[in-house]
Tab-separated table of C-alpha atoms in Angstrom:
chain	number	residue	atom	x	y	z
A	233	MET	CA	50.799	295.898	-18.199
A	234	ILE	CA	48.930	299.916	-17.113
A	235	LEU	CA	50.767	300.134	-13.990
A	236	LEU	CA	54.671	301.303	-14.182
A	237	ASP	CA	57.006	299.894	-11.290
A	238	SER	CA	58.458	301.938	-9.197
A	239	TYR	CA	61.951	299.588	-9.196
A	240	ASN	CA	64.159	299.200	-11.486
A	241	LYS	CA	64.322	296.438	-13.398
A	242	ILE	CA	67.600	296.669	-14.737
A	243	ILE	CA	68.962	296.889	-12.024
A	244	GLU	CA	67.314	294.158	-10.100
A	245	SER	CA	68.211	291.135	-12.605
A	246	THR	CA	71.723	292.378	-13.118
A	247	LEU	CA	71.921	291.666	-9.317
A	248	ARG	CA	69.649	289.030	-8.706
A	249	ASP	CA	71.866	287.344	-10.917
A	250	ALA	CA	74.600	288.083	-9.183
A	251	PHE	CA	74.017	286.731	-6.136
A	252	GLU	CA	72.259	283.729	-7.445
A	253	SER	CA	75.488	282.842	-9.384
A	254	GLU	CA	77.748	280.150	-8.315
A	255	GLN	CA	81.104	282.386	-9.476
A	256	PRO	CA	80.576	285.405	-9.412
A	257	GLU	CA	81.663	287.029	-12.425
A	258	THR	CA	82.919	290.724	-13.868
A	259	ILE	CA	79.306	293.058	-14.507
A	260	ASN	CA	79.616	295.839	-16.416
A	261	VAL	CA	76.176	297.560	-16.815
A	262	THR	CA	75.290	300.995	-17.781
A	263	ALA	CA	71.343	301.181	-17.331
A	264	ALA	CA	68.839	303.844	-17.603
A	265	ASP	CA	66.102	304.825	-15.854
A	266	PHE	CA	62.931	307.333	-15.814
A	267	ASP	CA	63.350	311.110	-15.885
A	268	GLY	CA	67.954	311.187	-16.666
A	269	VAL	CA	68.578	309.127	-14.129
A	270	THR	CA	71.369	307.093	-15.314
A	271	TYR	CA	73.068	303.795	-13.127
A	272	THR	CA	76.275	302.186	-13.015
A	273	ILE	CA	76.488	298.706	-12.109
A	274	VAL	CA	80.527	297.692	-11.787
A	275	THR	CA	82.258	295.349	-10.821
A	276	PRO	CA	85.965	297.350	-10.543
A	277	ASP	CA	88.454	295.238	-8.928
A	278	LYS	CA	89.203	292.228	-11.837
A	279	THR	CA	90.820	289.612	-8.910
A	280	ARG	CA	87.616	290.096	-6.742
A	281	PRO	CA	84.303	290.294	-8.500
A	282	ASN	CA	82.081	289.957	-5.834
A	283	GLU	CA	82.208	293.283	-4.353
A	284	ILE	CA	79.709	295.599	-7.133
A	285	VAL	CA	79.534	299.140	-6.919
A	286	VAL	CA	76.443	300.319	-8.135
A	287	SER	CA	76.317	304.633	-8.593
A	288	MET	CA	73.270	306.238	-9.526
A	289	HIS	CA	73.426	310.247	-11.836
A	290	MET	CA	70.831	311.895	-11.173
A	291	GLY	CA	70.213	315.298	-12.083
A	292	CYS	CA	68.368	317.104	-9.233
A	293	TYR	CA	70.762	315.185	-6.182
A	294	PRO	CA	71.598	318.791	-4.750
A	295	GLU	CA	67.961	319.853	-4.537
A	296	LEU	CA	66.941	316.936	-2.659
A	297	GLN	CA	70.062	316.864	-0.159
A	298	ARG	CA	68.582	320.261	0.561
A	299	TYR	CA	65.283	318.677	2.035
A	300	GLY	CA	67.213	315.789	3.683
A	301	ALA	CA	67.775	313.030	0.789
A	302	ASP	CA	71.345	311.734	2.504
A	303	ASP	CA	70.177	311.044	6.193
A	304	MET	CA	67.259	308.621	4.038
A	305	LEU	CA	69.918	306.852	2.229
A	306	ARG	CA	72.291	306.663	4.848
A	307	LYS	CA	69.153	304.658	7.369
A	308	GLU	CA	67.786	302.971	4.481
A	309	TYR	CA	71.237	301.892	2.798
A	310	ASP	CA	73.090	302.083	6.199
A	311	SER	CA	75.858	299.852	5.818
A	312	LEU	CA	75.911	299.647	2.226
A	313	LEU	CA	76.107	303.064	1.121
A	314	HIS	CA	79.653	304.848	0.360
A	315	SER	CA	79.083	307.633	-0.954
A	316	VAL	CA	76.260	310.594	-0.943
A	317	GLY	CA	76.694	313.748	-2.927
A	318	SER	CA	79.553	314.400	-5.941
A	319	GLY	CA	82.376	315.364	-3.285
A	320	GLY	CA	83.540	311.965	-3.316
A	321	ASP	CA	86.207	310.623	-5.093
A	322	SER	CA	83.163	310.015	-8.044
A	323	SER	CA	80.934	312.228	-10.270
A	324	ALA	CA	78.502	310.290	-9.195
A	325	ASP	CA	75.295	311.992	-6.682
A	326	VAL	CA	74.975	308.071	-4.992
A	327	VAL	CA	77.436	304.668	-4.444
A	328	LEU	CA	76.787	301.864	-2.910
A	329	LYS	CA	78.901	298.975	-2.406
A	330	ILE	CA	77.567	295.625	-2.359
A	331	ASP	CA	79.675	292.655	-1.303
A	332	SER	CA	77.875	289.607	-2.461
A	333	LYS	CA	80.279	287.715	-0.383
A	334	ALA	CA	78.738	288.848	2.811
A	335	LEU	CA	74.943	288.853	1.985
A	336	PRO	CA	72.391	288.245	5.287
A	337	GLU	CA	69.919	285.397	4.595
A	338	ASP	CA	67.539	287.126	2.834
A	339	LYS	CA	68.988	288.227	-0.319
A	340	GLU	CA	65.480	289.490	-2.643
A	341	SER	CA	65.199	292.225	-0.098
A	342	VAL	CA	68.953	293.280	-0.438
A	343	VAL	CA	68.005	293.385	-4.119
A	344	LYS	CA	64.774	295.089	-3.951
A	345	LYS	CA	66.668	297.433	-1.717
A	346	VAL	CA	68.411	298.474	-3.786
A	347	ALA	CA	66.761	298.819	-6.923
A	348	HIS	CA	64.589	300.749	-5.267
A	349	LEU	CA	67.421	303.407	-4.741
A	350	LYS	CA	65.943	306.208	-7.299
A	351	ARG	CA	62.339	305.810	-5.738
A	352	ASN	CA	63.630	306.112	-2.068
A	353	ALA	CA	65.959	309.265	-3.082
A	354	LEU	CA	62.680	311.323	-4.708
A	355	ALA	CA	61.345	310.142	-1.676
A	356	ALA	CA	63.146	313.023	1.037
A	357	PRO	CA	60.391	315.912	-0.202
A	358	PHE	CA	57.629	313.598	0.839
A	359	GLU	CA	58.985	311.672	4.066
A	360	ARG	CA	59.147	315.901	5.038
A	361	ALA	CA	56.452	317.337	4.348
A	362	PHE	CA	54.390	313.781	6.077
A	363	ASN	CA	56.779	314.232	9.509
A	364	ALA	CA	55.758	318.163	9.543
A	365	GLN	CA	51.433	317.673	8.856
A	366	ILE	CA	51.887	314.640	10.867
A	367	ALA	CA	53.397	317.373	12.993
A	368	GLY	CA	50.136	319.673	12.933
A	369	GLU	CA	52.272	322.090	11.183
A	370	SER	CA	52.864	323.494	7.732
A	371	SER	CA	56.404	322.976	5.925
A	372	GLU	CA	57.513	325.431	2.697
A	373	LEU	CA	56.731	324.871	-0.792
A	374	MET	CA	59.348	322.280	-1.713
A	375	THR	CA	60.433	322.657	-5.020
A	376	VAL	CA	61.939	319.425	-7.371
A	377	ASN	CA	63.263	320.171	-11.121
A	378	TYR	CA	63.577	316.061	-11.431
A	379	ARG	CA	62.944	316.497	-15.492
A	380	ASP	CA	63.883	319.136	-18.488
A	381	GLU	CA	60.783	321.259	-18.266
A	382	GLU	CA	59.225	320.058	-15.341
A	383	ILE	CA	58.468	320.850	-11.681
A	384	PHE	CA	57.768	318.611	-8.357
A	385	PHE	CA	56.048	320.633	-5.640
A	386	VAL	CA	55.657	318.978	-2.368
A	387	GLN	CA	54.067	321.402	0.456
A	388	ALA	CA	52.654	320.419	3.937
A	389	GLN	CA	49.552	322.304	5.442
A	390	ALA	CA	48.106	321.208	8.283
A	391	ASP	CA	45.413	319.250	7.582
A	392	ARG	CA	46.840	317.947	3.927
A	393	VAL	CA	49.857	317.306	1.799
A	394	THR	CA	49.477	318.496	-1.915
A	395	VAL	CA	51.562	317.431	-4.373
A	396	ILE	CA	51.581	319.553	-7.819
A	397	PHE	CA	53.469	318.498	-10.492
A	398	SER	CA	53.934	321.331	-13.615
A	399	THR	CA	54.266	318.234	-17.306
A	400	THR	CA	55.309	319.908	-20.059
A	401	PHE	CA	53.839	317.834	-23.503
A	402	LYS	CA	56.070	318.184	-26.408
A	403	ASP	CA	53.760	317.414	-29.359
A	404	GLU	CA	50.253	319.116	-29.694
A	405	THR	CA	48.680	315.416	-30.237
A	406	ASP	CA	50.086	314.578	-26.841
A	407	ARG	CA	48.851	317.727	-25.301
A	408	ILE	CA	45.108	316.699	-26.821
A	409	PHE	CA	45.217	313.249	-25.456
A	410	GLY	CA	46.994	314.636	-22.155
A	411	LYS	CA	43.490	316.977	-22.105
A	412	VAL	CA	41.575	313.624	-22.475
A	413	PHE	CA	43.470	311.865	-19.886
A	414	LEU	CA	43.909	314.347	-17.053
A	415	GLN	CA	40.023	315.095	-17.210
A	416	GLU	CA	39.356	311.261	-16.375
A	417	PHE	CA	41.071	311.816	-13.206
A	418	VAL	CA	39.506	314.249	-12.086
A	419	ASP	CA	36.176	312.927	-12.924
A	420	ALA	CA	37.221	309.049	-11.349
A	421	ARG	CA	36.253	310.326	-8.249
A	422	ARG	CA	32.430	310.355	-9.014
A	423	GLN	CA	32.713	306.379	-8.463
A	424	PRO	CA	31.234	304.782	-5.455
A	425	SER	CA	34.874	302.867	-5.316
A	426	ILE	CA	37.644	305.686	-6.003
A	427	GLN	CA	36.125	307.948	-2.617
A	428	ASN	CA	38.853	307.042	-0.456
A	429	ALA	CA	41.880	308.413	-3.004
A	430	PRO	CA	43.422	311.709	-3.162
A	431	GLN	CA	42.009	314.059	-4.704
A	432	VAL	CA	43.137	315.183	-8.417
A	433	LEU	CA	42.762	318.200	-9.528
A	434	TYR	CA	44.298	319.778	-13.452
A	435	SER	CA	44.579	322.996	-14.462
A	436	PRO	CA	45.411	323.464	-17.750
A	437	ARG	CA	48.382	326.247	-18.374
A	438	GLU	CA	46.985	329.012	-15.190
A	439	PRO	CA	49.250	327.346	-12.635
A	440	PRO	CA	47.169	326.111	-9.358
A	441	LEU	CA	46.618	328.560	-6.286
A	442	GLU	CA	49.332	327.192	-4.375
A	443	LEU	CA	51.669	328.320	-7.443
A	444	ARG	CA	50.611	331.826	-7.420
A	445	GLY	CA	53.915	334.212	-6.566
A	446	VAL	CA	56.435	331.380	-7.105
A	447	ALA	CA	59.299	332.921	-9.757
A	448	GLY	CA	60.778	330.766	-12.799
A	449	LEU	CA	57.563	328.979	-14.476
A	450	ARG	CA	57.776	329.286	-17.603
A	451	ASP	CA	53.772	330.111	-18.839
A	452	SER	CA	52.542	328.289	-22.962
A	453	GLU	CA	49.944	326.306	-24.612
A	454	ASN	CA	52.472	323.011	-23.655
A	455	ILE	CA	52.461	323.376	-19.945
A	456	ALA	CA	49.320	321.176	-17.449
A	457	TYR	CA	49.555	321.381	-13.885
A	458	VAL	CA	47.950	318.745	-11.992
A	459	THR	CA	47.695	318.232	-8.034
A	460	PHE	CA	47.035	315.842	-6.139
A	461	VAL	CA	45.753	315.975	-2.298
A	462	LEU	CA	46.860	313.011	0.206
A	463	PHE	CA	44.962	313.454	3.582
A	464	PRO	CA	45.808	311.988	6.497
A	465	ARG	CA	44.475	308.813	5.740
A	466	HIS	CA	47.010	307.878	3.413
A	467	PHE	CA	49.910	308.041	5.346
A	468	ALA	CA	48.080	306.939	8.325
A	469	THR	CA	51.151	303.929	8.249
A	470	GLU	CA	55.185	303.527	7.132
A	471	GLU	CA	53.196	301.140	4.489
A	472	LEU	CA	50.909	303.368	3.180
A	473	ARG	CA	53.055	306.099	3.037
A	474	ARG	CA	55.987	304.322	1.514
A	475	ASP	CA	53.242	303.168	-1.273
A	476	ALA	CA	51.999	306.759	-1.445
A	477	ILE	CA	54.653	307.908	-2.167
A	478	SER	CA	56.070	305.163	-5.115
A	479	ARG	CA	53.038	306.063	-7.092
A	480	ILE	CA	52.837	309.221	-6.542
A	481	GLN	CA	56.252	309.954	-7.888
A	482	MET	CA	55.816	307.307	-11.338
A	483	PHE	CA	52.754	309.548	-11.834
A	484	ARG	CA	53.683	311.721	-15.037
A	485	ASP	CA	56.100	308.761	-16.181
A	486	TYR	CA	52.833	306.740	-15.844
A	487	LEU	CA	50.565	309.649	-17.834
A	488	HIS	CA	52.868	309.835	-20.553
A	489	TYR	CA	53.364	305.724	-21.322
A	490	HIS	CA	50.189	306.158	-21.553
A	491	ILE	CA	49.460	308.629	-24.137
A	492	LYS	CA	52.413	307.182	-26.258
A	493	CYS	CA	50.413	303.682	-25.846
A	494	SER	CA	46.998	304.630	-26.777
A	495	LYS	CA	48.644	306.037	-29.683
A	496	ALA	CA	50.115	303.517	-30.876
A	497	TYR	CA	46.909	301.570	-30.610
A	498	MET	CA	45.237	304.402	-32.873
A	499	HIS	CA	48.260	303.749	-35.567
A	500	SER	CA	47.574	299.797	-35.718
A	501	ARG	CA	43.792	300.055	-36.099
A	502	MET	CA	44.645	303.087	-38.862
A	503	ARG	CA	46.594	300.825	-40.570
A	504	ALA	CA	43.515	297.699	-40.224
A	505	ARG	CA	41.655	300.210	-41.504
A	506	VAL	CA	43.406	301.326	-44.085
A	507	ASP	CA	44.700	297.988	-45.312
A	508	SER	CA	40.268	297.221	-45.933
A	509	PHE	CA	40.203	299.758	-48.059
A	510	LEU	CA	42.329	298.825	-50.382
A	511	LYS	CA	41.104	295.534	-50.386
A	512	VAL	CA	38.082	297.271	-51.094
A	513	LEU	CA	39.625	298.725	-53.993
A	514	ASN	CA	41.481	296.216	-55.604
A	515	ARG	CA	37.329	294.659	-55.639
A	516	ALA	CA	36.203	296.934	-58.579
A	517	LYS	CA	39.198	295.541	-60.039
A	518	PRO	CA	37.460	293.428	-63.382
A	519	GLU	CA	39.549	289.527	-63.585
A	520	LYS	CA	41.783	289.452	-66.329
A	521	PRO	CA	39.361	287.589	-68.951
A	522	ASP	CA	40.847	283.508	-68.981
A	523	ASP	CA	42.786	283.644	-71.880
A	524	GLN	CA	45.346	286.236	-70.200
A	525	LYS	CA	45.480	284.807	-67.135
A	526	GLU	CA	48.371	282.811	-66.368
A	527	LYS	CA	48.215	279.443	-65.715
A	528	LYS	CA	50.364	277.302	-63.443
A	529	THR	CA	50.988	273.869	-62.974
A	530	ALA	CA	50.436	272.270	-59.638
A	531	SER	CA	54.239	271.993	-58.816
A	532	GLY	CA	54.233	275.861	-59.322
A	533	ARG	CA	56.064	275.977	-63.189
A	534	THR	CA	53.848	278.665	-65.186
A	535	PHE	CA	53.416	277.895	-68.277
A	536	LYS	CA	54.634	280.778	-71.516
A	537	MET	CA	51.623	282.287	-72.916
A	538	ARG	CA	52.537	282.265	-77.059
B	289	MET	CA	19.685	312.680	-38.123
B	290	SER	CA	20.260	309.403	-40.388
B	291	ASN	CA	17.450	310.264	-42.576
B	292	THR	CA	19.922	313.530	-44.028
B	293	LEU	CA	22.446	311.159	-44.439
B	294	LYS	CA	20.549	308.303	-46.595
B	295	THR	CA	19.128	310.970	-49.193
B	296	TYR	CA	22.983	312.811	-48.631
B	297	ILE	CA	24.675	309.594	-49.623
B	298	ALA	CA	21.369	309.120	-52.656
B	299	ALA	CA	22.586	312.459	-54.331
B	300	VAL	CA	26.805	311.678	-53.907
B	301	ARG	CA	26.555	308.640	-55.679
B	302	ALA	CA	23.517	309.881	-58.470
B	303	THR	CA	26.521	312.872	-59.323
B	304	LEU	CA	28.689	310.412	-58.919
B	305	THR	CA	28.003	307.874	-61.507
B	306	ALA	CA	27.343	311.256	-64.189
B	307	ALA	CA	29.972	313.002	-63.108
B	308	MET	CA	32.548	309.662	-64.038
B	309	CYS	CA	31.603	309.014	-67.869
B	310	LEU	CA	35.068	310.008	-68.794
B	311	GLU	CA	37.559	309.408	-72.326
B	312	ASN	CA	40.635	309.822	-73.524
B	313	PHE	CA	41.873	313.857	-74.124
B	314	ALA	CA	45.501	314.433	-75.306
B	315	SER	CA	46.787	317.600	-73.879
B	316	GLN	CA	45.669	320.892	-76.548
B	317	HIS	CA	48.731	322.664	-74.713
B	318	VAL	CA	51.853	320.036	-75.075
B	319	GLU	CA	52.527	317.770	-77.938
B	320	ARG	CA	52.130	313.963	-77.071
B	321	HIS	CA	51.103	314.178	-73.298
B	322	ASN	CA	48.134	313.139	-71.168
B	323	LYS	CA	46.971	315.491	-68.111
B	324	PRO	CA	44.382	315.509	-66.170
B	325	GLU	CA	42.079	317.748	-67.369
B	326	VAL	CA	40.588	319.174	-64.264
B	327	GLU	CA	44.184	319.225	-62.678
B	328	ALA	CA	45.944	321.102	-65.706
B	329	ARG	CA	43.059	324.038	-65.885
B	330	ALA	CA	44.167	324.927	-69.042
B	331	THR	CA	41.481	324.359	-71.334
B	332	PRO	CA	38.475	325.933	-70.088
B	333	GLU	CA	35.936	324.100	-72.127
B	334	VAL	CA	36.149	320.509	-71.321
B	335	LEU	CA	35.708	321.780	-67.538
B	336	LEU	CA	32.574	321.111	-65.767
B	337	THR	CA	31.038	323.201	-63.853
B	338	PRO	CA	32.143	321.574	-59.900
B	339	VAL	CA	29.003	320.836	-57.500
B	340	VAL	CA	29.003	321.122	-53.923
B	341	ILE	CA	26.469	318.711	-52.485
B	342	SER	CA	26.341	319.881	-48.556
B	343	ARG	CA	24.500	317.714	-45.449
B	344	ASN	CA	25.460	320.938	-43.099
B	345	GLU	CA	28.422	323.264	-42.697
B	346	ASN	CA	30.546	320.801	-41.507
B	347	GLU	CA	30.312	318.376	-44.071
B	348	LYS	CA	29.900	318.658	-47.801
B	349	VAL	CA	31.101	316.942	-50.943
B	350	LEU	CA	32.869	319.604	-53.807
B	351	ILE	CA	32.768	317.022	-56.946
B	352	GLU	CA	34.726	319.112	-59.864
B	353	GLY	CA	34.631	317.079	-63.678
B	354	SER	CA	36.464	317.163	-66.735
B	355	VAL	CA	36.444	315.489	-70.429
B	356	ASN	CA	38.676	313.163	-68.573
B	357	SER	CA	38.866	313.201	-65.444
B	358	VAL	CA	37.101	314.090	-62.039
B	359	ARG	CA	38.245	315.255	-58.488
B	360	VAL	CA	36.164	314.850	-55.886
B	361	SER	CA	36.612	316.514	-52.091
B	362	ILE	CA	35.643	315.545	-48.763
B	363	LYS	CA	34.961	317.152	-45.671
B	364	ILE	CA	34.559	314.763	-42.420
B	365	LYS	CA	32.476	316.266	-39.850
B	366	GLN	CA	34.817	317.319	-36.886
B	367	ALA	CA	32.654	318.287	-33.683
B	368	ASP	CA	35.469	318.935	-30.931
B	369	GLU	CA	39.255	319.127	-30.799
B	370	ILE	CA	40.452	314.898	-30.499
B	371	GLU	CA	37.800	314.703	-33.998
B	372	ARG	CA	39.962	316.882	-35.158
B	373	ILE	CA	42.747	315.333	-34.312
B	374	LEU	CA	42.346	312.079	-35.192
B	375	CYS	CA	40.640	313.150	-38.609
B	376	HIS	CA	43.654	315.295	-39.528
B	377	LYS	CA	45.917	312.180	-38.813
B	378	PHE	CA	43.979	309.266	-40.501
B	379	THR	CA	44.201	311.225	-43.511
B	380	ARG	CA	47.227	312.306	-43.732
B	381	PHE	CA	47.885	308.120	-43.078
B	382	MET	CA	46.230	307.461	-45.838
B	383	MET	CA	47.535	310.403	-48.331
B	384	MET	CA	51.082	308.936	-47.645
B	385	ARG	CA	50.199	305.698	-48.904
B	386	ALA	CA	48.678	307.806	-51.732
B	387	GLU	CA	50.491	305.272	-54.027
B	388	SER	CA	48.912	301.871	-53.492
B	389	PHE	CA	45.502	303.564	-53.368
B	390	VAL	CA	46.462	304.962	-56.776
B	391	ILE	CA	42.862	307.202	-57.305
B	392	LEU	CA	43.628	308.858	-53.432
B	393	ARG	CA	45.304	312.204	-54.126
B	394	ARG	CA	48.628	313.629	-51.683
B	395	LYS	CA	46.895	316.790	-50.687
B	396	PRO	CA	43.908	318.047	-50.531
B	397	VAL	CA	42.082	320.785	-51.919
B	398	GLU	CA	41.833	323.655	-50.061
B	399	GLY	CA	39.064	323.894	-47.028
B	400	TYR	CA	38.249	320.156	-47.567
B	401	ASP	CA	40.136	316.906	-46.165
B	402	ILE	CA	40.846	314.421	-48.037
B	403	SER	CA	40.405	314.835	-51.912
B	404	PHE	CA	40.080	311.410	-55.007
B	405	LEU	CA	41.542	311.869	-58.136
B	406	ILE	CA	39.874	309.423	-60.844
B	407	THR	CA	40.916	309.766	-64.574
B	408	ASN	CA	39.952	308.015	-67.513
B	409	PHE	CA	43.369	305.690	-67.349
B	410	HIS	CA	41.443	304.093	-63.621
B	411	THR	CA	38.218	303.723	-65.198
B	412	GLU	CA	39.496	301.919	-68.694
B	413	GLN	CA	41.289	299.305	-65.393
B	414	MET	CA	38.047	299.206	-62.803
B	415	TYR	CA	34.499	298.874	-62.874
B	416	LYS	CA	32.170	302.329	-62.759
B	417	HIS	CA	29.417	301.274	-59.949
B	418	LYS	CA	32.724	299.784	-58.014
B	419	LEU	CA	34.196	302.943	-57.803
B	420	VAL	CA	31.616	305.048	-57.083
B	421	ASP	CA	30.396	302.543	-54.278
B	422	PHE	CA	34.082	302.658	-53.210
B	423	ILE	CA	33.776	306.308	-52.501
B	424	ILE	CA	30.517	306.267	-51.148
B	425	GLN	CA	31.324	303.534	-48.633
B	426	PHE	CA	34.779	305.629	-47.101
B	427	MET	CA	32.348	308.224	-46.713
B	428	GLU	CA	30.681	306.167	-43.830
B	429	GLU	CA	33.061	304.571	-42.269
B	430	VAL	CA	35.967	307.193	-41.703
B	431	ASP	CA	32.891	308.866	-39.807
B	432	LYS	CA	32.491	305.940	-37.841
B	433	GLU	CA	35.912	305.092	-37.731
B	434	ILE	CA	36.521	308.086	-36.277
B	435	SER	CA	34.324	308.394	-33.419
B	436	GLU	CA	35.172	304.219	-32.489
B	437	MET	CA	38.787	306.088	-31.965
B	438	LYS	CA	37.433	308.734	-29.891
B	439	ILE	CA	35.036	306.761	-28.005
B	440	SER	CA	38.216	303.854	-27.374
B	441	LEU	CA	39.883	306.847	-25.912
B	442	ASN	CA	37.980	308.258	-23.576
B	443	ALA	CA	37.414	304.579	-22.178
B	444	ARG	CA	41.553	304.120	-22.330
B	445	ALA	CA	41.334	307.242	-20.560
B	446	ARG	CA	38.510	305.934	-17.902
B	447	ILE	CA	39.955	302.251	-17.214
B	448	VAL	CA	43.670	304.476	-16.868
B	449	ALA	CA	42.506	306.954	-14.217
B	450	GLU	CA	40.117	304.753	-12.022
B	451	SER	CA	43.873	302.150	-12.656
B	452	TYR	CA	45.874	304.649	-11.044
B	453	LEU	CA	43.057	305.537	-8.345
B	454	LEU	CA	42.241	302.588	-7.465
B	455	GLN	CA	46.017	301.644	-5.721
B	456	PHE	CA	45.490	303.858	-2.921
B	457	PRO	CA	43.331	302.037	-0.971
C-alpha cells in the first residue's frame, strides 16, 4: 500500500452497502478525511430511507469558491447537488442528495463520484490554471489554505503550471526524515524511467522565487517548500488531467504518511534489537546448580525443595 | 579503517576486564547502606583513575572504576543529522528499558551517549567475561544497527519517490 487513494473509502463502502441492499436502511455516519475535511451521511427522513444526504465540511471552501469550485461541482454532480456554500439551510459547505431508488444503471459510478467529493472540490484552482495555460495566458497566483499552517499555491504560466506546497513538520524527527524524502524526490529525475514526471524542487526554509513578495508567509525552521512543475503533456488529455490533479492533491498526505511509516518501522527494528541484546545479556547469568534448580514433573507439578 | 577497530576493541576489552575486579564495600558515611562508590563519590580513596580510550574524536569510551562498581560510558559515532537522530532515539529507547537491562544507567554521563553501571552484585550473579563480551558486542552492534537503519531509510525514500513519480506517464 505505497500509494494513497484519492477517494474516501468510508463514503464508498457506506454508499455501496446502501445501494446494494434489498431494503434501504437508515444511515447515520460521520466520517473524516485528510486535511480536516469531515462528512456526514444521513437519511434524515425515517419514513423514506432511500433519500440519502451527504454533506461535507471543508475549511477552505470559501477560497475554492473564488476559484470556481461551485461551477465545477455543478458540472460534475448535476442533479445530485443540493446546495453549495454555507448560505443555505445547513452549515455544511457542500450538500448532495441521493435517491437510492432512482439511480442510473451504473451505480458504481455514482458511488465513485460521491467518494471523490473532496477531490473534485479541490480541483477548482487546478482546472482554472490548466485552462489558462492551454489558452496561452498566465493566471494569478491562487492560494488555498487547505490545512491549519499549510498552504498550496497554483499558478499558470506561458509554458507550464507551477504548484507550490508549503508544508510544516511539527516534530524535529519529522523534519529530518522529511528532508531525506524530499531530497530523493528531487533526485529521482536522474533515473531514465522517470524522465517524464513533473520536475520537483525543494527549498527547506526559503520560499521559492515565485513566492517572493507574497504576504503572510511564516518563517520557521520547520517549514519546507516543494514545487511541482507541470508541463502541457501532463494535462494534455481529459484523463491525464484528472489523474494529475488527484495525485498532486494527495502529495502532502502521501509524504507525511510515509514519514510516519518509516518512524514506525524504525521503532519495530529498535525493539527487535533491544530484545536481542537482552538475550545476550541473559546468557551472562550462570545456570543454577542442580540441587537448587526447581524440578517439575511431566504434568507440571513442582517438587518442593527441603 | 577496520584495523583501528580491532585494536580499539582489544584495548577496551583489556581495560574492562581489569576494571571489573569488584568486591563488596559498605558505605562509610551512612550505616548499613551499600552504594556504588563510583556514583556516590563520597570516599576518594576507593576511586580509581578514570581512563578514556579514543578511536578518534567522535568515538571514545570512558571507564571509571572504584572498589565496588564500574561506570562505562560510550560515545557513538554520529556523522550527520540523520545518524544523530537515529542514535538519540535508539539510546533513549534502551535507557527507558533500563530496568530489564540491569546494568544500564538511565541517564548517560555528560558528553557521552550511553552509560553502563556494573556493581559487585552484578559480577557476583553473572559471569565477568560474559559481561565484558556483552559490552563489546553492544559497541559493535550499535554502529552496525545505526548504519543499517540509515540505509533502509534512504532506500525507502527512494522507493517512495519513485512510486509517486512513476504514476505520471
